[in-house]
Amino acid sequence: MRKIRVVIAKPGLDGHDRGAKVIARALRDAGMEVIYTGLRQTPEQIVTAALQEDADVVGLSILSGAHNHICPRVVQLLKDRGLDDVLVVVGGIIPDVDVPKLQEVGVRGVFRPGSPMHEIVEFIEKSVRPRVERT
């Protein structure tokens, strides 16, 4: 069985990537293959990386408050490229009022600071494993 492939991206102008790196390490430790795209990525760059890396998951780390702009754009670009089966999750400072909006556009997991790592790992494994087993 192949490993779950996760692209972790830090979109926008926010330069704080410690959380993204902590998540990347935790997912690697859980046996996933993780590609960290680095700081200041555009939605187009993120989706291109997901396509090139045959990603099962795109994880967005957003602390800047731009999640209502960036997440819908990433989800739409994934759909446009035929990658609508890629799981999209977001971590960062996400107000409660914004969570339903993000879920409506296709973000499947929202994780805030302090979310237990095992919950993030379990969510990804549960959500993606059937897709990985089909390939």
mmCIF file of C-alpha atoms in Angstrom:
data_model
loop_
_atom_site.group_PDB
_atom_site.id
_atom_site.type_symbol
_atom_site.label_atom_id
_atom_site.label_comp_id
_atom_site.label_asym_id
_atom_site.label_seq_id
_atom_site.Cartn_x
_atom_site.Cartn_y
_atom_site.Cartn_z
ATOM 1 C CA MET A 1 0.000 0.000 0.000
ATOM 2 C CA ARG A 2 1.387 3.402 -0.942
ATOM 3 C CA LYS A 3 1.879 6.267 1.461
ATOM 4 C CA ILE A 4 -0.579 9.141 1.716
ATOM 5 C CA ARG A 5 0.951 12.115 -0.117
ATOM 6 C CA VAL A 6 0.401 15.525 1.490
ATOM 7 C CA VAL A 7 1.321 18.939 0.106
ATOM 8 C CA ILE A 8 1.677 21.470 2.928
ATOM 9 C CA ALA A 9 1.532 25.060 1.751
ATOM 10 C CA LYS A 10 1.952 28.451 3.344
ATOM 11 C CA PRO A 11 -0.069 30.779 1.091
ATOM 12 C CA GLY A 12 -0.088 34.537 1.067
ATOM 13 C CA LEU A 13 2.232 37.023 2.658
ATOM 14 C CA ASP A 14 2.316 35.560 6.163
ATOM 15 C CA GLY A 15 5.886 34.526 6.970
ATOM 16 C CA HIS A 16 5.209 32.455 10.082
ATOM 17 C CA ASP A 17 5.712 28.817 9.122
ATOM 18 C CA ARG A 18 6.564 27.105 12.396
ATOM 19 C CA GLY A 19 3.104 25.510 12.623
ATOM 20 C CA ALA A 20 3.306 24.244 9.045
ATOM 21 C CA LYS A 21 6.677 22.652 9.783
ATOM 22 C CA VAL A 22 5.396 21.051 13.007
ATOM 23 C CA ILE A 23 2.440 19.556 11.120
ATOM 24 C CA ALA A 24 4.709 18.366 8.308
ATOM 25 C CA ARG A 25 6.934 16.563 10.835
ATOM 26 C CA ALA A 26 3.955 14.973 12.602
ATOM 27 C CA LEU A 27 2.522 13.693 9.320
ATOM 28 C CA ARG A 28 5.927 12.301 8.288
ATOM 29 C CA ASP A 29 6.242 10.609 11.670
ATOM 30 C CA ALA A 30 2.820 9.048 11.028
ATOM 31 C CA GLY A 31 4.147 7.495 7.807
ATOM 32 C CA MET A 32 2.888 9.990 5.249
ATOM 33 C CA GLU A 33 4.948 11.481 2.456
ATOM 34 C CA VAL A 34 4.985 15.262 2.927
ATOM 35 C CA ILE A 35 5.979 17.938 0.459
ATOM 36 C CA TYR A 36 6.350 21.387 2.032
ATOM 37 C CA THR A 37 6.160 24.079 -0.637
ATOM 38 C CA GLY A 38 7.582 26.900 1.474
ATOM 39 C CA LEU A 39 6.486 30.444 2.205
ATOM 40 C CA ARG A 40 4.424 32.884 0.174
ATOM 41 C CA GLN A 41 2.799 30.462 -2.241
ATOM 42 C CA THR A 42 0.002 31.526 -4.573
ATOM 43 C CA PRO A 43 -3.072 29.321 -4.985
ATOM 44 C CA GLU A 44 -1.851 28.535 -8.505
ATOM 45 C CA GLN A 45 1.557 27.390 -7.225
ATOM 46 C CA ILE A 46 -0.088 25.228 -4.565
ATOM 47 C CA VAL A 47 -2.379 23.504 -7.046
ATOM 48 C CA THR A 48 0.486 22.979 -9.500
ATOM 49 C CA ALA A 49 2.471 21.309 -6.706
ATOM 50 C CA ALA A 50 -0.517 19.109 -5.835
ATOM 51 C CA LEU A 51 -0.794 18.028 -9.471
ATOM 52 C CA GLN A 52 2.940 17.410 -9.914
ATOM 53 C CA GLU A 53 3.231 15.509 -6.631
ATOM 54 C CA ASP A 54 0.063 13.434 -7.137
ATOM 55 C CA ALA A 55 -1.171 14.707 -3.766
ATOM 56 C CA ASP A 56 -3.956 13.072 -1.814
ATOM 57 C CA VAL A 57 -4.149 16.048 0.554
ATOM 58 C CA VAL A 58 -3.482 19.776 0.393
ATOM 59 C CA GLY A 59 -2.896 21.333 3.797
ATOM 60 C CA LEU A 60 -2.989 25.112 3.986
ATOM 61 C CA SER A 61 -1.470 26.982 6.924
ATOM 62 C CA ILE A 62 -2.987 30.458 7.182
ATOM 63 C CA LEU A 63 -2.473 32.875 10.034
ATOM 64 C CA SER A 64 -3.047 36.095 8.105
ATOM 65 C CA GLY A 65 -6.843 36.070 7.992
ATOM 66 C CA ALA A 66 -6.873 35.502 4.230
ATOM 67 C CA HIS A 67 -8.507 32.054 4.500
ATOM 68 C CA ASN A 68 -11.856 33.252 3.065
ATOM 69 C CA HIS A 69 -10.058 34.338 -0.093
ATOM 70 C CA ILE A 70 -7.351 31.684 -0.448
ATOM 71 C CA CYS A 71 -9.243 28.491 0.425
ATOM 72 C CA PRO A 72 -12.075 28.906 -2.114
ATOM 73 C CA ARG A 73 -9.524 29.759 -4.797
ATOM 74 C CA VAL A 74 -7.420 26.650 -4.074
ATOM 75 C CA VAL A 75 -10.498 24.397 -4.038
ATOM 76 C CA GLN A 76 -11.744 25.867 -7.338
ATOM 77 C CA LEU A 77 -8.359 25.506 -9.013
ATOM 78 C CA LEU A 78 -8.160 21.881 -7.857
ATOM 79 C CA LYS A 79 -11.586 21.248 -9.414
ATOM 80 C CA ASP A 80 -10.539 23.009 -12.609
ATOM 81 C CA ARG A 81 -7.537 20.653 -12.877
ATOM 82 C CA GLY A 82 -9.633 17.535 -12.217
ATOM 83 C CA LEU A 83 -8.306 17.143 -8.682
ATOM 84 C CA ASP A 84 -11.612 17.473 -6.875
ATOM 85 C CA ASP A 85 -10.929 14.241 -4.968
ATOM 86 C CA VAL A 86 -7.936 15.839 -3.186
ATOM 87 C CA LEU A 87 -8.704 16.458 0.482
ATOM 88 C CA VAL A 88 -8.260 20.120 1.468
ATOM 89 C CA VAL A 89 -7.579 20.990 5.094
ATOM 90 C CA VAL A 90 -6.640 24.305 6.656
ATOM 91 C CA GLY A 91 -4.882 25.173 9.859
ATOM 92 C CA GLY A 92 -4.420 28.497 11.558
ATOM 93 C CA ILE A 93 -6.387 31.324 13.034
ATOM 94 C CA ILE A 94 -9.886 30.588 11.728
ATOM 95 C CA PRO A 95 -12.820 32.282 13.505
ATOM 96 C CA ASP A 96 -15.811 30.045 14.325
ATOM 97 C CA VAL A 97 -18.063 32.106 12.064
ATOM 98 C CA ASP A 98 -15.879 31.289 9.027
ATOM 99 C CA VAL A 99 -15.816 27.491 9.431
ATOM 100 C CA PRO A 100 -19.207 26.808 7.766
ATOM 101 C CA LYS A 101 -18.253 29.039 4.818
ATOM 102 C CA LEU A 102 -15.014 27.112 4.340
ATOM 103 C CA GLN A 103 -16.837 23.779 4.537
ATOM 104 C CA GLU A 104 -19.366 24.981 1.951
ATOM 105 C CA VAL A 105 -16.623 25.647 -0.586
ATOM 106 C CA GLY A 106 -15.020 22.240 -0.032
ATOM 107 C CA VAL A 107 -12.552 22.526 2.855
ATOM 108 C CA ARG A 108 -13.020 19.258 4.759
ATOM 109 C CA GLY A 109 -10.936 19.882 7.871
ATOM 110 C CA VAL A 110 -10.286 23.014 9.923
ATOM 111 C CA PHE A 111 -7.626 22.797 12.618
ATOM 112 C CA ARG A 112 -6.771 25.648 14.939
ATOM 113 C CA PRO A 113 -3.721 26.206 17.132
ATOM 114 C CA GLY A 114 -3.720 23.615 19.880
ATOM 115 C CA SER A 115 -5.425 20.920 17.809
ATOM 116 C CA PRO A 116 -3.988 17.578 18.928
ATOM 117 C CA MET A 117 -1.658 16.120 16.316
ATOM 118 C CA HIS A 118 -3.235 12.680 16.588
ATOM 119 C CA GLU A 119 -6.631 14.156 15.645
ATOM 120 C CA ILE A 120 -5.173 15.725 12.503
ATOM 121 C CA VAL A 121 -3.397 12.495 11.557
ATOM 122 C CA GLU A 122 -6.520 10.393 12.199
ATOM 123 C CA PHE A 123 -8.726 12.785 10.234
ATOM 124 C CA ILE A 124 -6.430 12.615 7.209
ATOM 125 C CA GLU A 125 -6.020 8.837 7.404
ATOM 126 C CA LYS A 126 -9.767 8.256 7.736
ATOM 127 C CA SER A 127 -10.617 10.687 4.943
ATOM 128 C CA VAL A 128 -7.930 9.634 2.465
ATOM 129 C CA ARG A 129 -7.230 5.948 3.047
ATOM 130 C CA PRO A 130 -10.040 4.653 0.763
ATOM 131 C CA ARG A 131 -8.687 6.800 -2.099
ATOM 132 C CA VAL A 132 -5.128 5.569 -1.549
ATOM 133 C CA GLU A 133 -6.206 1.940 -1.423
ATOM 134 C CA ARG A 134 -7.945 2.287 -4.814
ATOM 135 C CA THR A 135 -4.702 3.320 -6.531
#
